[in-house]
Amino acid sequence: MLDRFDLLVIGECVADIVRSPDAADRVHPGGSPANVAYGLARLGHGATLLTQLGADENGRLIRDHLTGAGVDVRTDGSAAPTPSAVVALDGTGRAAYTFEITWTLGAVSLDRAPQHLHTGSIAAVMEPGAATVVAAVESLRTGATVSYDPNVRPALMGDHEAAVRRAERCVALSDVVKASDEDLEWLYPGQDPVKAAERWLATGPAVVLVTRGGDGACAVLPGGPVTVDALPVEVVDTVGAGDAFMSGTLHALAAHGLLGASGRERLRAVDRATMRDVLRHAAASAAVTVGRAGANPPDGTELDAALSRM
């Protein structure tokens, strides 16, 4: 496991206002990068989150949520209100999002260089803050491995061609990329998700992970894909499932010594059995999350219990 503060996440926090039929609204701390940082802390890792939070009720809720799990929250001092999203759930628990968000992240100095950097989602596409995110990745990637999750939100992506270029730039800077089949369908309509992932793999990453919800996931490697089934679970909602998959992935990669500059070459030569174990951890983490309300990833004990059922 990496030492405390060696895992840095850069990205947005969002107050998820969860709205479902015949139920009162519920407010959950969210935001894809924030969820990943929270999931890593729940699994016992030291995680620093570089983000923006307003001095409002939602900002206080999110900060307390993150720091309560052990996340070191760093902000740029922006006075902008905390971003929010209305999360509408259908009868199956599938989520649709409507956002009220600005992202103007400025440069923040860090007192310690990370061994691994994770980013993605709104933070990597919405200007002017996205420029700060990409500059941080370019600056830190020599001494740190990098992971990226596009976590596509069509309403916030802007021009499609420009969004694809931004995503591909982040992919090329990364060692580990995770995307859902829905992300890839939006970016490359009508194309097979695994084929799209294979093209991404050729541009720089060591591995590209493709999630398929209840149909499991695969890791695209130079030697071909490795697959894992989803763990059967009664779905409460899908909020934060992909983020729990990502934190489970990073947790397992760290355990195998595949993160950090010293682990980069081992990651590029990772064997299929090790990657299957990483996928098992990721899928189990996601399964715990969809089995309860909100972006609520597992701690180590809960993850071990889920793994025992796979």
CSV table of C-alpha atoms in Angstrom, one decimal:
chain,number,residue,atom,x,y,z
A,1,MET,CA,0.0,0.0,0.0
A,2,LEU,CA,1.2,3.5,-0.8
A,3,ASP,CA,2.1,5.9,2.0
A,4,ARG,CA,-0.3,8.6,3.1
A,5,PHE,CA,-0.6,11.6,0.7
A,6,ASP,CA,1.0,9.7,-2.2
A,7,LEU,CA,-2.3,9.3,-4.0
A,8,LEU,CA,-3.5,12.6,-5.4
A,9,VAL,CA,-6.9,13.1,-7.0
A,10,ILE,CA,-7.7,16.3,-8.9
A,11,GLY,CA,-11.3,17.0,-9.8
A,12,GLU,CA,-14.7,18.3,-8.8
A,13,CYS,CA,-16.9,17.8,-5.8
A,14,VAL,CA,-20.7,17.8,-6.5
A,15,ALA,CA,-23.7,17.7,-4.2
A,16,ASP,CA,-25.9,14.9,-5.7
A,17,ILE,CA,-29.6,15.7,-5.1
A,18,VAL,CA,-31.0,12.2,-5.6
A,19,ARG,CA,-34.6,12.3,-6.9
A,20,SER,CA,-36.6,9.0,-7.3
A,21,PRO,CA,-40.3,8.2,-7.8
A,22,ASP,CA,-42.4,8.4,-4.7
A,23,ALA,CA,-39.6,9.5,-2.4
A,24,ALA,CA,-38.3,12.7,-0.9
A,25,ASP,CA,-35.1,14.2,-2.3
A,26,ARG,CA,-31.9,13.1,-0.7
A,27,VAL,CA,-28.6,15.0,-0.8
A,28,HIS,CA,-25.4,12.9,-1.1
A,29,PRO,CA,-21.8,14.1,-1.4
A,30,GLY,CA,-20.6,13.3,-4.9
A,31,GLY,CA,-18.5,14.2,-7.9
A,32,SER,CA,-16.6,11.5,-9.7
A,33,PRO,CA,-13.0,12.4,-8.6
A,34,ALA,CA,-14.2,13.1,-5.0
A,35,ASN,CA,-15.9,9.7,-4.9
A,36,VAL,CA,-12.6,8.1,-6.0
A,37,ALA,CA,-10.6,9.9,-3.3
A,38,TYR,CA,-13.3,8.9,-0.7
A,39,GLY,CA,-13.2,5.2,-1.9
A,40,LEU,CA,-9.4,5.1,-1.6
A,41,ALA,CA,-9.5,6.5,1.9
A,42,ARG,CA,-12.2,4.0,2.9
A,43,LEU,CA,-9.8,1.2,1.7
A,44,GLY,CA,-7.0,2.5,3.9
A,45,HIS,CA,-5.0,4.6,1.5
A,46,GLY,CA,-3.8,8.2,2.1
A,47,ALA,CA,-5.6,10.3,-0.5
A,48,THR,CA,-5.3,14.0,-1.2
A,49,LEU,CA,-8.1,15.7,-3.2
A,50,LEU,CA,-7.4,19.0,-5.0
A,51,THR,CA,-10.8,20.5,-5.7
A,52,GLN,CA,-13.2,23.5,-5.3
A,53,LEU,CA,-15.8,23.8,-2.5
A,54,GLY,CA,-18.1,26.7,-1.7
A,55,ALA,CA,-18.6,28.2,1.7
A,56,ASP,CA,-22.1,26.9,1.7
A,57,GLU,CA,-24.1,24.1,3.3
A,58,ASN,CA,-23.4,21.6,0.5
A,59,GLY,CA,-19.7,22.5,0.7
A,60,ARG,CA,-19.6,21.8,4.4
A,61,LEU,CA,-21.5,18.6,3.9
A,62,ILE,CA,-19.0,17.4,1.3
A,63,ARG,CA,-15.9,18.5,3.2
A,64,ASP,CA,-17.1,16.8,6.4
A,65,HIS,CA,-17.9,13.6,4.4
A,66,LEU,CA,-14.4,13.5,2.8
A,67,THR,CA,-12.3,14.4,5.8
A,68,GLY,CA,-14.3,12.0,8.0
A,69,ALA,CA,-12.9,9.2,5.8
A,70,GLY,CA,-9.4,10.6,6.1
A,71,VAL,CA,-9.2,12.5,2.7
A,72,ASP,CA,-6.9,15.5,2.8
A,73,VAL,CA,-9.0,18.2,1.1
A,74,ARG,CA,-7.1,21.0,-0.6
A,75,THR,CA,-8.9,23.9,-2.4
A,76,ASP,CA,-7.8,26.9,-4.4
A,77,GLY,CA,-9.8,29.3,-2.3
A,78,SER,CA,-12.4,30.0,-5.0
A,79,ALA,CA,-15.6,31.7,-3.7
A,80,ALA,CA,-17.8,29.9,-6.3
A,81,PRO,CA,-20.8,28.0,-4.9
A,82,THR,CA,-20.4,24.2,-4.5
A,83,PRO,CA,-21.5,22.4,-7.7
A,84,SER,CA,-24.7,20.4,-7.6
A,85,ALA,CA,-26.4,17.8,-9.8
A,86,VAL,CA,-30.0,16.5,-9.7
A,87,VAL,CA,-29.7,12.8,-10.0
A,88,ALA,CA,-33.0,11.3,-11.4
A,89,LEU,CA,-33.4,7.6,-10.8
A,90,ASP,CA,-35.7,5.4,-12.9
A,91,GLY,CA,-37.5,2.3,-11.6
A,92,THR,CA,-34.3,0.2,-12.1
A,93,GLY,CA,-32.0,2.6,-10.1
A,94,ARG,CA,-30.3,3.9,-13.3
A,95,ALA,CA,-29.2,7.5,-12.9
A,96,ALA,CA,-29.6,10.5,-15.2
A,97,TYR,CA,-27.9,13.8,-14.3
A,98,THR,CA,-28.7,17.5,-14.6
A,99,PHE,CA,-25.8,19.8,-13.5
A,100,GLU,CA,-25.3,23.3,-12.1
A,101,ILE,CA,-21.5,23.6,-12.0
A,102,THR,CA,-18.6,25.9,-12.7
A,103,TRP,CA,-15.0,24.7,-12.7
A,104,THR,CA,-12.3,27.4,-12.5
A,105,LEU,CA,-9.6,25.5,-10.6
A,106,GLY,CA,-6.4,27.6,-10.1
A,107,ALA,CA,-2.9,26.3,-9.4
A,108,VAL,CA,-2.3,25.0,-5.9
A,109,SER,CA,1.1,24.2,-4.5
A,110,LEU,CA,1.6,20.7,-2.9
A,111,ASP,CA,4.0,20.0,-0.1
A,112,ARG,CA,4.7,16.5,-1.4
A,113,ALA,CA,4.8,15.0,-4.8
A,114,PRO,CA,2.3,12.1,-5.3
A,115,GLN,CA,3.3,8.6,-6.5
A,116,HIS,CA,0.0,8.3,-8.4
A,117,LEU,CA,-2.4,11.0,-9.8
A,118,HIS,CA,-6.0,10.3,-10.8
A,119,THR,CA,-8.3,12.7,-12.7
A,120,GLY,CA,-11.1,12.9,-15.2
A,121,SER,CA,-14.8,13.7,-15.4
A,122,ILE,CA,-15.9,17.3,-15.6
A,123,ALA,CA,-12.6,18.6,-14.3
A,124,ALA,CA,-10.7,17.4,-17.4
A,125,VAL,CA,-13.1,19.0,-19.9
A,126,MET,CA,-14.7,22.2,-18.4
A,127,GLU,CA,-12.6,25.3,-18.9
A,128,PRO,CA,-10.9,27.2,-17.5
A,129,GLY,CA,-10.2,24.7,-14.8
A,130,ALA,CA,-9.4,21.9,-17.2
A,131,ALA,CA,-6.2,23.7,-18.3
A,132,THR,CA,-5.0,23.6,-14.7
A,133,VAL,CA,-5.7,19.8,-14.5
A,134,VAL,CA,-3.9,19.0,-17.7
A,135,ALA,CA,-0.9,21.1,-16.7
A,136,ALA,CA,-0.7,19.3,-13.4
A,137,VAL,CA,-0.8,15.9,-15.1
A,138,GLU,CA,2.0,17.0,-17.5
A,139,SER,CA,4.0,18.3,-14.6
A,140,LEU,CA,3.7,15.3,-12.3
A,141,ARG,CA,3.6,12.3,-14.6
A,142,THR,CA,7.3,11.8,-14.8
A,143,GLY,CA,7.4,11.0,-11.1
A,144,ALA,CA,3.9,9.5,-10.8
A,145,THR,CA,1.7,7.1,-12.6
A,146,VAL,CA,-1.6,8.6,-13.9
A,147,SER,CA,-5.1,7.3,-14.2
A,148,TYR,CA,-8.0,8.9,-16.1
A,149,ASP,CA,-11.8,8.3,-16.3
A,150,PRO,CA,-13.6,10.4,-18.9
A,151,ASN,CA,-16.9,9.8,-17.0
A,152,VAL,CA,-18.8,11.4,-19.9
A,153,ARG,CA,-21.6,13.9,-19.0
A,154,PRO,CA,-23.0,14.8,-22.5
A,155,ALA,CA,-24.7,18.0,-21.2
A,156,LEU,CA,-21.3,19.4,-20.1
A,157,MET,CA,-19.0,18.1,-22.8
A,158,GLY,CA,-19.5,21.0,-25.3
A,159,ASP,CA,-18.6,20.5,-29.0
A,160,HIS,CA,-18.3,16.7,-29.7
A,161,GLU,CA,-15.1,16.9,-31.8
A,162,ALA,CA,-13.4,19.1,-29.3
A,163,ALA,CA,-14.5,16.8,-26.4
A,164,VAL,CA,-13.0,13.8,-28.2
A,165,ARG,CA,-9.7,15.6,-28.7
A,166,ARG,CA,-9.6,16.6,-25.0
A,167,ALA,CA,-10.3,13.0,-23.9
A,168,GLU,CA,-7.7,11.6,-26.3
A,169,ARG,CA,-5.1,14.0,-25.0
A,170,CYS,CA,-5.8,12.8,-21.4
A,171,VAL,CA,-5.7,9.2,-22.5
A,172,ALA,CA,-2.3,9.7,-24.1
A,173,LEU,CA,-0.9,11.1,-20.8
A,174,SER,CA,-2.2,8.3,-18.7
A,175,ASP,CA,-1.0,4.8,-17.6
A,176,VAL,CA,-4.4,3.5,-16.6
A,177,VAL,CA,-7.7,4.5,-18.3
A,178,LYS,CA,-11.2,3.5,-17.3
A,179,ALA,CA,-14.3,4.1,-19.4
A,180,SER,CA,-17.8,2.7,-19.5
A,181,ASP,CA,-19.3,1.3,-22.7
A,182,GLU,CA,-21.7,4.3,-22.5
A,183,ASP,CA,-18.8,6.8,-22.4
A,184,LEU,CA,-17.2,5.1,-25.4
A,185,GLU,CA,-20.5,5.1,-27.3
A,186,TRP,CA,-20.9,8.8,-26.8
A,187,LEU,CA,-17.3,9.5,-27.9
A,188,TYR,CA,-17.3,7.1,-30.8
A,189,PRO,CA,-20.9,6.4,-31.9
A,190,GLY,CA,-21.6,3.1,-33.4
A,191,GLN,CA,-18.1,1.7,-32.7
A,192,ASP,CA,-17.4,-1.4,-30.7
A,193,PRO,CA,-16.2,-0.3,-27.2
A,194,VAL,CA,-13.4,-2.8,-27.0
A,195,LYS,CA,-12.1,-1.7,-30.4
A,196,ALA,CA,-12.1,1.9,-29.3
A,197,ALA,CA,-10.2,0.9,-26.1
A,198,GLU,CA,-7.7,-0.9,-28.3
A,199,ARG,CA,-7.1,2.3,-30.2
A,200,TRP,CA,-6.6,4.2,-27.0
A,201,LEU,CA,-4.2,1.5,-25.8
A,202,ALA,CA,-2.0,2.2,-28.8
A,203,THR,CA,-1.6,5.9,-27.9
A,204,GLY,CA,0.1,5.4,-24.5
A,205,PRO,CA,-1.7,3.7,-21.6
A,206,ALA,CA,-0.5,0.4,-20.2
A,207,VAL,CA,-4.2,-0.8,-19.8
A,208,VAL,CA,-7.6,0.4,-20.7
A,209,LEU,CA,-10.5,-0.8,-18.6
A,210,VAL,CA,-14.0,-1.0,-20.1
A,211,THR,CA,-17.0,-1.4,-17.8
A,212,ARG,CA,-20.4,-2.8,-18.9
A,213,GLY,CA,-22.6,-2.5,-15.9
A,214,GLY,CA,-24.3,-5.8,-15.1
A,215,ASP,CA,-22.4,-7.4,-18.0
A,216,GLY,CA,-19.1,-7.2,-16.2
A,217,ALA,CA,-15.9,-5.5,-17.4
A,218,CYS,CA,-12.7,-6.1,-19.3
A,219,ALA,CA,-9.1,-4.9,-19.3
A,220,VAL,CA,-7.7,-4.3,-22.7
A,221,LEU,CA,-4.0,-5.2,-22.7
A,222,PRO,CA,-1.4,-5.6,-25.6
A,223,GLY,CA,-2.0,-9.4,-25.5
A,224,GLY,CA,-5.8,-9.1,-25.7
A,225,PRO,CA,-8.7,-8.4,-23.3
A,226,VAL,CA,-9.1,-10.0,-19.8
A,227,THR,CA,-12.7,-10.2,-18.7
A,228,VAL,CA,-14.6,-10.5,-15.4
A,229,ASP,CA,-18.3,-11.0,-14.6
A,230,ALA,CA,-20.2,-8.6,-12.5
A,231,LEU,CA,-21.0,-9.8,-9.0
A,232,PRO,CA,-24.8,-10.4,-8.8
A,233,VAL,CA,-26.4,-7.9,-6.5
A,234,GLU,CA,-29.8,-6.3,-6.0
A,235,VAL,CA,-29.3,-2.8,-7.4
A,236,VAL,CA,-30.5,0.1,-5.2
A,237,ASP,CA,-29.0,2.7,-7.5
A,238,THR,CA,-25.9,3.0,-9.8
A,239,VAL,CA,-24.7,6.4,-8.4
A,240,GLY,CA,-20.9,6.2,-7.9
A,241,ALA,CA,-20.6,2.6,-9.3
A,242,GLY,CA,-17.9,3.6,-11.8
A,243,ASP,CA,-16.0,5.6,-9.2
A,244,ALA,CA,-16.0,2.6,-6.8
A,245,PHE,CA,-14.7,0.5,-9.7
A,246,MET,CA,-11.9,3.0,-10.2
A,247,SER,CA,-10.9,3.1,-6.5
A,248,GLY,CA,-11.0,-0.7,-6.3
A,249,THR,CA,-8.8,-0.8,-9.4
A,250,LEU,CA,-6.2,1.6,-7.9
A,251,HIS,CA,-6.4,-0.2,-4.5
A,252,ALA,CA,-5.5,-3.5,-6.2
A,253,LEU,CA,-2.8,-2.0,-8.5
A,254,ALA,CA,-1.2,-0.5,-5.4
A,255,ALA,CA,-1.3,-3.9,-3.6
A,256,HIS,CA,0.5,-5.5,-6.5
A,257,GLY,CA,3.2,-2.8,-6.6
A,258,LEU,CA,2.1,-1.5,-10.0
A,259,LEU,CA,1.6,2.2,-9.1
A,260,GLY,CA,4.2,5.0,-8.9
A,261,ALA,CA,7.2,5.7,-11.1
A,262,SER,CA,8.9,2.6,-9.8
A,263,GLY,CA,5.9,0.4,-10.7
A,264,ARG,CA,5.3,1.8,-14.2
A,265,GLU,CA,7.4,-0.8,-16.1
A,266,ARG,CA,5.9,-3.6,-14.1
A,267,LEU,CA,2.5,-2.2,-15.0
A,268,ARG,CA,3.4,-2.3,-18.7
A,269,ALA,CA,4.4,-5.9,-18.4
A,270,VAL,CA,1.5,-7.0,-16.1
A,271,ASP,CA,0.4,-10.6,-16.6
A,272,ARG,CA,-3.2,-11.6,-17.2
A,273,ALA,CA,-3.7,-13.4,-13.9
A,274,THR,CA,-2.7,-10.2,-12.0
A,275,MET,CA,-5.0,-8.1,-14.1
A,276,ARG,CA,-7.8,-10.5,-13.5
A,277,ASP,CA,-7.3,-10.1,-9.8
A,278,VAL,CA,-7.4,-6.3,-10.2
A,279,LEU,CA,-10.6,-6.6,-12.1
A,280,ARG,CA,-12.1,-8.8,-9.4
A,281,HIS,CA,-11.4,-6.1,-6.8
A,282,ALA,CA,-12.8,-3.4,-9.0
A,283,ALA,CA,-16.0,-5.4,-9.8
A,284,ALA,CA,-16.5,-6.3,-6.2
A,285,SER,CA,-16.1,-2.7,-5.1
A,286,ALA,CA,-18.7,-1.6,-7.6
A,287,ALA,CA,-21.1,-4.3,-6.5
A,288,VAL,CA,-21.0,-3.1,-2.9
A,289,THR,CA,-21.8,0.4,-4.1
A,290,VAL,CA,-24.8,-0.4,-6.3
A,291,GLY,CA,-26.3,-2.4,-3.5
A,292,ARG,CA,-26.9,0.7,-1.3
A,293,ALA,CA,-27.9,4.3,-1.8
A,294,GLY,CA,-25.6,6.9,-3.1
A,295,ALA,CA,-21.9,6.9,-3.9
A,296,ASN,CA,-21.0,4.7,-0.9
A,297,PRO,CA,-18.0,2.6,-1.7
A,298,PRO,CA,-16.7,-0.3,0.5
A,299,ASP,CA,-14.2,-0.3,3.3
A,300,GLY,CA,-11.6,-3.1,3.3
A,301,THR,CA,-13.8,-5.5,5.3
A,302,GLU,CA,-16.7,-5.0,3.0
A,303,LEU,CA,-14.6,-5.4,-0.1
A,304,ASP,CA,-13.1,-8.7,1.3
A,305,ALA,CA,-16.6,-10.0,2.0
A,306,ALA,CA,-17.7,-9.2,-1.6
A,307,LEU,CA,-14.6,-10.8,-3.0
A,308,SER,CA,-15.5,-14.0,-1.1
A,309,ARG,CA,-18.7,-14.2,-3.1
A,310,MET,CA,-17.0,-14.0,-6.5
